[in-house]
Amino acid sequence: NKDEVLIPLLLNQLPTPKEFKDAIQSLSPEQQRFAKAFRSMQLESSVFGVCAVQLKPQLELLLGLPQFSLTKEIKLTQDLLSLFIDYQISSDLLSFDGDDSMTSSEKVEVVKGHVAAVYEMIQELKEKDLRNAEQEADMRVEMLGGGGWSRGQVGERREKGYSRGGGGGRHRRLDMDAYGRAPPPPAPQMGPPPPSPCMAPPPQASVAFGAPAPVPVPRSAELSATKTRLSVKPKGQAQSDLTKTDASQLYKDSKDLSE
């Protein structure tokens, strides 16, 4: 914040187009685009500056550590940057606050202890949030299942993969999704369709109590009756035969009377 930075200016003579083309020929496409953009800014009399800030010396100064004490502490440096950037931890919780007569390695160990304590606190908060989320999910499952386990018992049952339903205390396996929701109930199994009314057998006449049961008709008699029905003569032929029979009967009766 409002620090003065001294950047040296490079006053080298600009290369000719041929020298510039030969110089960037072996570079990658990305590097060639950067070099061409840098040359176009130089040709436009623009000022282009590159500032490289070393983080480890600034961290050593911020934490009260001796110079070059973080050179070989790669993991400690990454943990410090993660706490500062990701979790916005104040440097007062991590800086060295011991005796200045301690050696460089001892001061680094003190800072490591502070970093470990802060990470332990963050891990406890994460576990607490996770337990709260699990309890909320278990309560939703219990409301859906209708059981009566306590929160502690629900957590234990959930870790084992079981839950209590409203079926007389029996246990059933319950698989929940990532949001703590119970799976949908299985679809009811469909039985065979009922017989169609048109395919139903004809209703049979009921037999009165004490009445004799109907005598079954033999198959041969049914065939004879069928043949008899099929052999019926036509209407005109039947009337002519009836006329002949009546005439012969009248003739016979008149002959008997004359005798």
PDB file of N, CA and C in Angstrom, residues 11-100:
ATOM      1  N   LEU A  11      17.262   0.283 -21.862  1.00  0.00           N
ATOM      2  CA  LEU A  11      17.429   1.219 -22.975  1.00  0.00           C
ATOM      3  C   LEU A  11      18.132   0.573 -24.161  1.00  0.00           C
ATOM      4  N   ASN A  12      17.858  -0.681 -24.389  1.00  0.00           N
ATOM      5  CA  ASN A  12      18.472  -1.371 -25.519  1.00  0.00           C
ATOM      6  C   ASN A  12      17.835  -0.911 -26.823  1.00  0.00           C
ATOM      7  N   GLN A  13      18.621  -0.980 -27.894  1.00  0.00           N
ATOM      8  CA  GLN A  13      18.125  -0.589 -29.196  1.00  0.00           C
ATOM      9  C   GLN A  13      17.176  -1.668 -29.724  1.00  0.00           C
ATOM     10  N   LEU A  14      16.077  -1.207 -30.353  1.00  0.00           N
ATOM     11  CA  LEU A  14      15.084  -2.149 -30.868  1.00  0.00           C
ATOM     12  C   LEU A  14      15.676  -2.913 -32.049  1.00  0.00           C
ATOM     13  N   PRO A  15      15.409  -4.233 -32.132  1.00  0.00           N
ATOM     14  CA  PRO A  15      15.938  -5.011 -33.262  1.00  0.00           C
ATOM     15  C   PRO A  15      15.168  -4.696 -34.541  1.00  0.00           C
ATOM     16  N   THR A  16      15.823  -4.954 -35.650  1.00  0.00           N
ATOM     17  CA  THR A  16      15.173  -4.764 -36.934  1.00  0.00           C
ATOM     18  C   THR A  16      14.105  -5.850 -37.131  1.00  0.00           C
ATOM     19  N   PRO A  17      13.186  -5.645 -38.085  1.00  0.00           N
ATOM     20  CA  PRO A  17      12.158  -6.682 -38.316  1.00  0.00           C
ATOM     21  C   PRO A  17      12.740  -8.048 -38.650  1.00  0.00           C
ATOM     22  N   LYS A  18      13.843  -8.080 -39.436  1.00  0.00           N
ATOM     23  CA  LYS A  18      14.438  -9.369 -39.779  1.00  0.00           C
ATOM     24  C   LYS A  18      15.058 -10.017 -38.545  1.00  0.00           C
ATOM     25  N   GLU A  19      15.753  -9.252 -37.729  1.00  0.00           N
ATOM     26  CA  GLU A  19      16.348  -9.807 -36.512  1.00  0.00           C
ATOM     27  C   GLU A  19      15.252 -10.279 -35.534  1.00  0.00           C
ATOM     28  N   PHE A  20      14.172  -9.543 -35.453  1.00  0.00           N
ATOM     29  CA  PHE A  20      13.088  -9.936 -34.562  1.00  0.00           C
ATOM     30  C   PHE A  20      12.435 -11.239 -35.047  1.00  0.00           C
ATOM     31  N   LYS A  21      12.232 -11.376 -36.360  1.00  0.00           N
ATOM     32  CA  LYS A  21      11.624 -12.582 -36.903  1.00  0.00           C
ATOM     33  C   LYS A  21      12.518 -13.788 -36.682  1.00  0.00           C
ATOM     34  N   ASP A  22      13.832 -13.611 -36.865  1.00  0.00           N
ATOM     35  CA  ASP A  22      14.746 -14.730 -36.625  1.00  0.00           C
ATOM     36  C   ASP A  22      14.810 -15.096 -35.143  1.00  0.00           C
ATOM     37  N   ALA A  23      14.646 -14.104 -34.273  1.00  0.00           N
ATOM     38  CA  ALA A  23      14.765 -14.363 -32.839  1.00  0.00           C
ATOM     39  C   ALA A  23      13.561 -15.140 -32.295  1.00  0.00           C
ATOM     40  N   ILE A  24      12.366 -14.916 -32.843  1.00  0.00           N
ATOM     41  CA  ILE A  24      11.160 -15.582 -32.316  1.00  0.00           C
ATOM     42  C   ILE A  24      10.773 -16.819 -33.122  1.00  0.00           C
ATOM     43  N   GLN A  25      11.592 -17.222 -34.068  1.00  0.00           N
ATOM     44  CA  GLN A  25      11.235 -18.339 -34.927  1.00  0.00           C
ATOM     45  C   GLN A  25      11.163 -19.646 -34.141  1.00  0.00           C
ATOM     46  N   SER A  26      12.012 -19.821 -33.166  1.00  0.00           N
ATOM     47  CA  SER A  26      12.058 -21.066 -32.401  1.00  0.00           C
ATOM     48  C   SER A  26      11.122 -21.058 -31.179  1.00  0.00           C
ATOM     49  N   LEU A  27      10.365 -20.008 -30.962  1.00  0.00           N
ATOM     50  CA  LEU A  27       9.478 -19.923 -29.801  1.00  0.00           C
ATOM     51  C   LEU A  27       8.130 -20.594 -30.091  1.00  0.00           C
ATOM     52  N   SER A  28       7.409 -20.856 -29.033  1.00  0.00           N
ATOM     53  CA  SER A  28       6.066 -21.428 -29.172  1.00  0.00           C
ATOM     54  C   SER A  28       5.096 -20.364 -29.677  1.00  0.00           C
ATOM     55  N   PRO A  29       3.930 -20.773 -30.177  1.00  0.00           N
ATOM     56  CA  PRO A  29       2.963 -19.767 -30.668  1.00  0.00           C
ATOM     57  C   PRO A  29       2.562 -18.763 -29.589  1.00  0.00           C
ATOM     58  N   GLU A  30       2.385 -19.209 -28.347  1.00  0.00           N
ATOM     59  CA  GLU A  30       2.022 -18.279 -27.275  1.00  0.00           C
ATOM     60  C   GLU A  30       3.130 -17.271 -27.017  1.00  0.00           C
ATOM     61  N   GLN A  31       4.365 -17.755 -26.985  1.00  0.00           N
ATOM     62  CA  GLN A  31       5.494 -16.853 -26.758  1.00  0.00           C
ATOM     63  C   GLN A  31       5.682 -15.887 -27.936  1.00  0.00           C
ATOM     64  N   GLN A  32       5.414 -16.366 -29.137  1.00  0.00           N
ATOM     65  CA  GLN A  32       5.527 -15.469 -30.290  1.00  0.00           C
ATOM     66  C   GLN A  32       4.478 -14.362 -30.230  1.00  0.00           C
ATOM     67  N   ARG A  33       3.253 -14.693 -29.819  1.00  0.00           N
ATOM     68  CA  ARG A  33       2.225 -13.653 -29.694  1.00  0.00           C
ATOM     69  C   ARG A  33       2.618 -12.636 -28.616  1.00  0.00           C
ATOM     70  N   PHE A  34       3.188 -13.101 -27.514  1.00  0.00           N
ATOM     71  CA  PHE A  34       3.618 -12.167 -26.473  1.00  0.00           C
ATOM     72  C   PHE A  34       4.742 -11.267 -26.972  1.00  0.00           C
ATOM     73  N   ALA A  35       5.708 -11.843 -27.695  1.00  0.00           N
ATOM     74  CA  ALA A  35       6.826 -11.038 -28.200  1.00  0.00           C
ATOM     75  C   ALA A  35       6.339 -10.019 -29.228  1.00  0.00           C
ATOM     76  N   LYS A  36       5.384 -10.414 -30.074  1.00  0.00           N
ATOM     77  CA  LYS A  36       4.873  -9.463 -31.063  1.00  0.00           C
ATOM     78  C   LYS A  36       4.082  -8.347 -30.395  1.00  0.00           C
ATOM     79  N   ALA A  37       3.295  -8.688 -29.357  1.00  0.00           N
ATOM     80  CA  ALA A  37       2.567  -7.638 -28.641  1.00  0.00           C
ATOM     81  C   ALA A  37       3.534  -6.701 -27.926  1.00  0.00           C
ATOM     82  N   PHE A  38       4.586  -7.239 -27.340  1.00  0.00           N
ATOM     83  CA  PHE A  38       5.589  -6.407 -26.663  1.00  0.00           C
ATOM     84  C   PHE A  38       6.305  -5.496 -27.662  1.00  0.00           C
ATOM     85  N   ARG A  39       6.639  -6.007 -28.855  1.00  0.00           N
ATOM     86  CA  ARG A  39       7.313  -5.184 -29.861  1.00  0.00           C
ATOM     87  C   ARG A  39       6.389  -4.094 -30.376  1.00  0.00           C
ATOM     88  N   SER A  40       5.072  -4.411 -30.546  1.00  0.00           N
ATOM     89  CA  SER A  40       4.150  -3.377 -31.025  1.00  0.00           C
ATOM     90  C   SER A  40       4.018  -2.252 -30.004  1.00  0.00           C
ATOM     91  N   MET A  41       4.065  -2.592 -28.711  1.00  0.00           N
ATOM     92  CA  MET A  41       4.021  -1.546 -27.686  1.00  0.00           C
ATOM     93  C   MET A  41       5.299  -0.711 -27.694  1.00  0.00           C
ATOM     94  N   GLN A  42       6.416  -1.349 -27.949  1.00  0.00           N
ATOM     95  CA  GLN A  42       7.669  -0.586 -28.034  1.00  0.00           C
ATOM     96  C   GLN A  42       7.665   0.347 -29.241  1.00  0.00           C
ATOM     97  N   LEU A  43       7.121  -0.120 -30.352  1.00  0.00           N
ATOM     98  CA  LEU A  43       7.072   0.728 -31.529  1.00  0.00           C
ATOM     99  C   LEU A  43       6.114   1.892 -31.360  1.00  0.00           C
ATOM    100  N   GLU A  44       5.128   1.735 -30.461  1.00  0.00           N
ATOM    101  CA  GLU A  44       4.180   2.817 -30.204  1.00  0.00           C
ATOM    102  C   GLU A  44       4.653   3.753 -29.095  1.00  0.00           C
ATOM    103  N   SER A  45       5.915   3.582 -28.674  1.00  0.00           N
ATOM    104  CA  SER A  45       6.502   4.420 -27.614  1.00  0.00           C
ATOM    105  C   SER A  45       5.753   4.258 -26.287  1.00  0.00           C
ATOM    106  N   SER A  46       5.248   3.038 -26.024  1.00  0.00           N
ATOM    107  CA  SER A  46       4.568   2.763 -24.767  1.00  0.00           C
ATOM    108  C   SER A  46       5.579   2.221 -23.747  1.00  0.00           C
ATOM    109  N   VAL A  47       5.283   2.447 -22.479  1.00  0.00           N
ATOM    110  CA  VAL A  47       6.143   1.965 -21.401  1.00  0.00           C
ATOM    111  C   VAL A  47       5.534   0.678 -20.849  1.00  0.00           C
ATOM    112  N   PHE A  48       6.284  -0.401 -20.891  1.00  0.00           N
ATOM    113  CA  PHE A  48       5.828  -1.707 -20.429  1.00  0.00           C
ATOM    114  C   PHE A  48       6.783  -2.194 -19.366  1.00  0.00           C
ATOM    115  N   GLY A  49       6.238  -2.449 -18.163  1.00  0.00           N
ATOM    116  CA  GLY A  49       7.087  -2.882 -17.060  1.00  0.00           C
ATOM    117  C   GLY A  49       6.634  -4.223 -16.511  1.00  0.00           C
ATOM    118  N   VAL A  50       7.577  -5.043 -16.082  1.00  0.00           N
ATOM    119  CA  VAL A  50       7.338  -6.353 -15.472  1.00  0.00           C
ATOM    120  C   VAL A  50       7.892  -6.314 -14.066  1.00  0.00           C
ATOM    121  N   CYS A  51       7.048  -6.640 -13.086  1.00  0.00           N
ATOM    122  CA  CYS A  51       7.441  -6.610 -11.678  1.00  0.00           C
ATOM    123  C   CYS A  51       7.282  -8.004 -11.095  1.00  0.00           C
ATOM    124  N   ALA A  52       8.338  -8.625 -10.607  1.00  0.00           N
ATOM    125  CA  ALA A  52       8.321  -9.946  -9.974  1.00  0.00           C
ATOM    126  C   ALA A  52       8.488  -9.759  -8.473  1.00  0.00           C
ATOM    127  N   VAL A  53       7.472 -10.158  -7.703  1.00  0.00           N
ATOM    128  CA  VAL A  53       7.484  -9.999  -6.250  1.00  0.00           C
ATOM    129  C   VAL A  53       7.804 -11.356  -5.636  1.00  0.00           C
ATOM    130  N   GLN A  54       8.847 -11.421  -4.833  1.00  0.00           N
ATOM    131  CA  GLN A  54       9.212 -12.643  -4.128  1.00  0.00           C
ATOM    132  C   GLN A  54       8.368 -12.759  -2.860  1.00  0.00           C
ATOM    133  N   LEU A  55       7.615 -13.865  -2.739  1.00  0.00           N
ATOM    134  CA  LEU A  55       6.706 -14.022  -1.613  1.00  0.00           C
ATOM    135  C   LEU A  55       7.409 -14.489  -0.345  1.00  0.00           C
ATOM    136  N   LYS A  56       8.387 -15.340  -0.459  1.00  0.00           N
ATOM    137  CA  LYS A  56       9.023 -15.882   0.745  1.00  0.00           C
ATOM    138  C   LYS A  56       9.715 -14.806   1.579  1.00  0.00           C
ATOM    139  N   PRO A  57      10.452 -13.896   0.969  1.00  0.00           N
ATOM    140  CA  PRO A  57      11.027 -12.826   1.808  1.00  0.00           C
ATOM    141  C   PRO A  57       9.966 -11.973   2.491  1.00  0.00           C
ATOM    142  N   GLN A  58       8.831 -11.741   1.800  1.00  0.00           N
ATOM    143  CA  GLN A  58       7.763 -10.958   2.416  1.00  0.00           C
ATOM    144  C   GLN A  58       7.087 -11.737   3.551  1.00  0.00           C
ATOM    145  N   LEU A  59       6.937 -13.049   3.388  1.00  0.00           N
ATOM    146  CA  LEU A  59       6.378 -13.868   4.457  1.00  0.00           C
ATOM    147  C   LEU A  59       7.305 -13.891   5.672  1.00  0.00           C
ATOM    148  N   GLU A  60       8.593 -14.010   5.422  1.00  0.00           N
ATOM    149  CA  GLU A  60       9.549 -14.014   6.543  1.00  0.00           C
ATOM    150  C   GLU A  60       9.495 -12.701   7.311  1.00  0.00           C
ATOM    151  N   LEU A  61       9.369 -11.612   6.587  1.00  0.00           N
ATOM    152  CA  LEU A  61       9.279 -10.319   7.256  1.00  0.00           C
ATOM    153  C   LEU A  61       7.961 -10.172   8.002  1.00  0.00           C
ATOM    154  N   LEU A  62       6.871 -10.703   7.432  1.00  0.00           N
ATOM    155  CA  LEU A  62       5.555 -10.604   8.062  1.00  0.00           C
ATOM    156  C   LEU A  62       5.455 -11.449   9.324  1.00  0.00           C
ATOM    157  N   LEU A  63       6.068 -12.645   9.315  1.00  0.00           N
ATOM    158  CA  LEU A  63       5.961 -13.572  10.439  1.00  0.00           C
ATOM    159  C   LEU A  63       7.074 -13.389  11.475  1.00  0.00           C
ATOM    160  N   GLY A  64       7.985 -12.468  11.235  1.00  0.00           N
ATOM    161  CA  GLY A  64       9.077 -12.245  12.191  1.00  0.00           C
ATOM    162  C   GLY A  64      10.129 -13.328  12.171  1.00  0.00           C
ATOM    163  N   LEU A  65      10.344 -13.948  11.024  1.00  0.00           N
ATOM    164  CA  LEU A  65      11.345 -15.002  10.890  1.00  0.00           C
ATOM    165  C   LEU A  65      12.626 -14.444  10.290  1.00  0.00           C
ATOM    166  N   PRO A  66      13.741 -15.088  10.556  1.00  0.00           N
ATOM    167  CA  PRO A  66      15.000 -14.623   9.962  1.00  0.00           C
ATOM    168  C   PRO A  66      14.983 -14.780   8.449  1.00  0.00           C
ATOM    169  N   GLN A  67      15.884 -14.089   7.798  1.00  0.00           N
ATOM    170  CA  GLN A  67      15.972 -14.135   6.344  1.00  0.00           C
ATOM    171  C   GLN A  67      16.401 -15.520   5.864  1.00  0.00           C
ATOM    172  N   PHE A  68      15.794 -15.952   4.783  1.00  0.00           N
ATOM    173  CA  PHE A  68      16.039 -17.252   4.144  1.00  0.00           C
ATOM    174  C   PHE A  68      15.624 -18.450   5.025  1.00  0.00           C
ATOM    175  N   SER A  69      14.819 -18.208   6.024  1.00  0.00           N
ATOM    176  CA  SER A  69      14.391 -19.327   6.880  1.00  0.00           C
ATOM    177  C   SER A  69      13.304 -20.179   6.222  1.00  0.00           C
ATOM    178  N   LEU A  70      12.585 -19.661   5.229  1.00  0.00           N
ATOM    179  CA  LEU A  70      11.541 -20.406   4.524  1.00  0.00           C
ATOM    180  C   LEU A  70      11.996 -20.932   3.172  1.00  0.00           C
ATOM    181  N   THR A  71      13.274 -20.892   2.908  1.00  0.00           N
ATOM    182  CA  THR A  71      13.767 -21.302   1.598  1.00  0.00           C
ATOM    183  C   THR A  71      13.495 -22.785   1.347  1.00  0.00           C
ATOM    184  N   LYS A  72      13.709 -23.621   2.364  1.00  0.00           N
ATOM    185  CA  LYS A  72      13.511 -25.065   2.226  1.00  0.00           C
ATOM    186  C   LYS A  72      12.184 -25.549   2.824  1.00  0.00           C
ATOM    187  N   GLU A  73      11.392 -24.654   3.319  1.00  0.00           N
ATOM    188  CA  GLU A  73      10.104 -25.023   3.916  1.00  0.00           C
ATOM    189  C   GLU A  73       8.995 -24.838   2.880  1.00  0.00           C
ATOM    190  N   ILE A  74       8.898 -25.811   1.962  1.00  0.00           N
ATOM    191  CA  ILE A  74       7.928 -25.690   0.878  1.00  0.00           C
ATOM    192  C   ILE A  74       6.516 -25.917   1.396  1.00  0.00           C
ATOM    193  N   LYS A  75       6.305 -26.980   2.186  1.00  0.00           N
ATOM    194  CA  LYS A  75       4.959 -27.268   2.702  1.00  0.00           C
ATOM    195  C   LYS A  75       4.468 -26.162   3.633  1.00  0.00           C
ATOM    196  N   LEU A  76       5.355 -25.663   4.491  1.00  0.00           N
ATOM    197  CA  LEU A  76       4.965 -24.586   5.391  1.00  0.00           C
ATOM    198  C   LEU A  76       4.573 -23.339   4.605  1.00  0.00           C
ATOM    199  N   THR A  77       5.303 -23.052   3.540  1.00  0.00           N
ATOM    200  CA  THR A  77       4.971 -21.889   2.716  1.00  0.00           C
ATOM    201  C   THR A  77       3.599 -22.057   2.050  1.00  0.00           C
ATOM    202  N   GLN A  78       3.313 -23.260   1.536  1.00  0.00           N
ATOM    203  CA  GLN A  78       2.011 -23.498   0.911  1.00  0.00           C
ATOM    204  C   GLN A  78       0.870 -23.410   1.931  1.00  0.00           C
ATOM    205  N   ASP A  79       1.105 -23.938   3.140  1.00  0.00           N
ATOM    206  CA  ASP A  79       0.073 -23.849   4.181  1.00  0.00           C
ATOM    207  C   ASP A  79      -0.184 -22.400   4.574  1.00  0.00           C
ATOM    208  N   LEU A  80       0.873 -21.608   4.669  1.00  0.00           N
ATOM    209  CA  LEU A  80       0.701 -20.195   5.024  1.00  0.00           C
ATOM    210  C   LEU A  80      -0.088 -19.445   3.946  1.00  0.00           C
ATOM    211  N   LEU A  81       0.257 -19.698   2.694  1.00  0.00           N
ATOM    212  CA  LEU A  81      -0.468 -19.032   1.609  1.00  0.00           C
ATOM    213  C   LEU A  81      -1.934 -19.466   1.578  1.00  0.00           C
ATOM    214  N   SER A  82      -2.206 -20.749   1.854  1.00  0.00           N
ATOM    215  CA  SER A  82      -3.595 -21.217   1.875  1.00  0.00           C
ATOM    216  C   SER A  82      -4.385 -20.558   3.008  1.00  0.00           C
ATOM    217  N   LEU A  83      -3.763 -20.414   4.184  1.00  0.00           N
ATOM    218  CA  LEU A  83      -4.462 -19.772   5.300  1.00  0.00           C
ATOM    219  C   LEU A  83      -4.714 -18.294   5.023  1.00  0.00           C
ATOM    220  N   PHE A  84      -3.778 -17.639   4.380  1.00  0.00           N
ATOM    221  CA  PHE A  84      -3.934 -16.216   4.093  1.00  0.00           C
ATOM    222  C   PHE A  84      -4.942 -15.971   2.974  1.00  0.00           C
ATOM    223  N   ILE A  85      -4.916 -16.815   1.942  1.00  0.00           N
ATOM    224  CA  ILE A  85      -5.735 -16.558   0.752  1.00  0.00           C
ATOM    225  C   ILE A  85      -7.109 -17.208   0.872  1.00  0.00           C
ATOM    226  N   ASP A  86      -7.149 -18.495   1.242  1.00  0.00           N
ATOM    227  CA  ASP A  86      -8.413 -19.239   1.252  1.00  0.00           C
ATOM    228  C   ASP A  86      -9.256 -18.948   2.487  1.00  0.00           C
ATOM    229  N   TYR A  87      -8.606 -18.864   3.661  1.00  0.00           N
ATOM    230  CA  TYR A  87      -9.360 -18.725   4.913  1.00  0.00           C
ATOM    231  C   TYR A  87      -9.273 -17.327   5.530  1.00  0.00           C
ATOM    232  N   GLN A  88      -8.497 -16.450   4.926  1.00  0.00           N
ATOM    233  CA  GLN A  88      -8.391 -15.067   5.413  1.00  0.00           C
ATOM    234  C   GLN A  88      -8.008 -15.025   6.904  1.00  0.00           C
ATOM    235  N   ILE A  89      -7.002 -15.804   7.286  1.00  0.00           N
ATOM    236  CA  ILE A  89      -6.524 -15.848   8.667  1.00  0.00           C
ATOM    237  C   ILE A  89      -5.580 -14.664   8.902  1.00  0.00           C
ATOM    238  N   SER A  90      -5.736 -14.044  10.031  1.00  0.00           N
ATOM    239  CA  SER A  90      -4.875 -12.907  10.359  1.00  0.00           C
ATOM    240  C   SER A  90      -3.446 -13.382  10.618  1.00  0.00           C
ATOM    241  N   SER A  91      -2.485 -12.560  10.238  1.00  0.00           N
ATOM    242  CA  SER A  91      -1.079 -12.913  10.458  1.00  0.00           C
ATOM    243  C   SER A  91      -0.705 -12.893  11.940  1.00  0.00           C
ATOM    244  N   ASP A  92      -1.483 -12.221  12.784  1.00  0.00           N
ATOM    245  CA  ASP A  92      -1.172 -12.206  14.216  1.00  0.00           C
ATOM    246  C   ASP A  92      -1.297 -13.589  14.839  1.00  0.00           C
ATOM    247  N   LEU A  93      -2.148 -14.460  14.263  1.00  0.00           N
ATOM    248  CA  LEU A  93      -2.310 -15.813  14.793  1.00  0.00           C
ATOM    249  C   LEU A  93      -1.201 -16.757  14.363  1.00  0.00           C
ATOM    250  N   LEU A  94      -0.391 -16.356  13.392  1.00  0.00           N
ATOM    251  CA  LEU A  94       0.636 -17.244  12.841  1.00  0.00           C
ATOM    252  C   LEU A  94       2.055 -16.732  13.040  1.00  0.00           C
ATOM    253  N   SER A  95       2.221 -15.481  13.359  1.00  0.00           N
ATOM    254  CA  SER A  95       3.568 -14.909  13.456  1.00  0.00           C
ATOM    255  C   SER A  95       4.296 -15.423  14.694  1.00  0.00           C
ATOM    256  N   PHE A  96       5.611 -15.304  14.654  1.00  0.00           N
ATOM    257  CA  PHE A  96       6.451 -15.749  15.775  1.00  0.00           C
ATOM    258  C   PHE A  96       6.321 -14.751  16.933  1.00  0.00           C
ATOM    259  N   ASP A  97       6.079 -15.280  18.156  1.00  0.00           N
ATOM    260  CA  ASP A  97       5.914 -14.425  19.321  1.00  0.00           C
ATOM    261  C   ASP A  97       6.753 -14.906  20.508  1.00  0.00           C
ATOM    262  N   GLY A  98       7.864 -15.595  20.227  1.00  0.00           N
ATOM    263  CA  GLY A  98       8.727 -16.108  21.292  1.00  0.00           C
ATOM    264  C   GLY A  98       9.919 -15.213  21.556  1.00  0.00           C
ATOM    265  N   ASP A  99      10.931 -15.815  22.144  1.00  0.00           N
ATOM    266  CA  ASP A  99      12.165 -15.099  22.493  1.00  0.00           C
ATOM    267  C   ASP A  99      12.996 -14.881  21.240  1.00  0.00           C
ATOM    268  N   ASP A 100      13.527 -13.692  21.099  1.00  0.00           N
ATOM    269  CA  ASP A 100      14.343 -13.385  19.920  1.00  0.00           C
ATOM    270  C   ASP A 100      15.678 -14.106  19.927  1.00  0.00           C
TER     271      ASP A 100
END
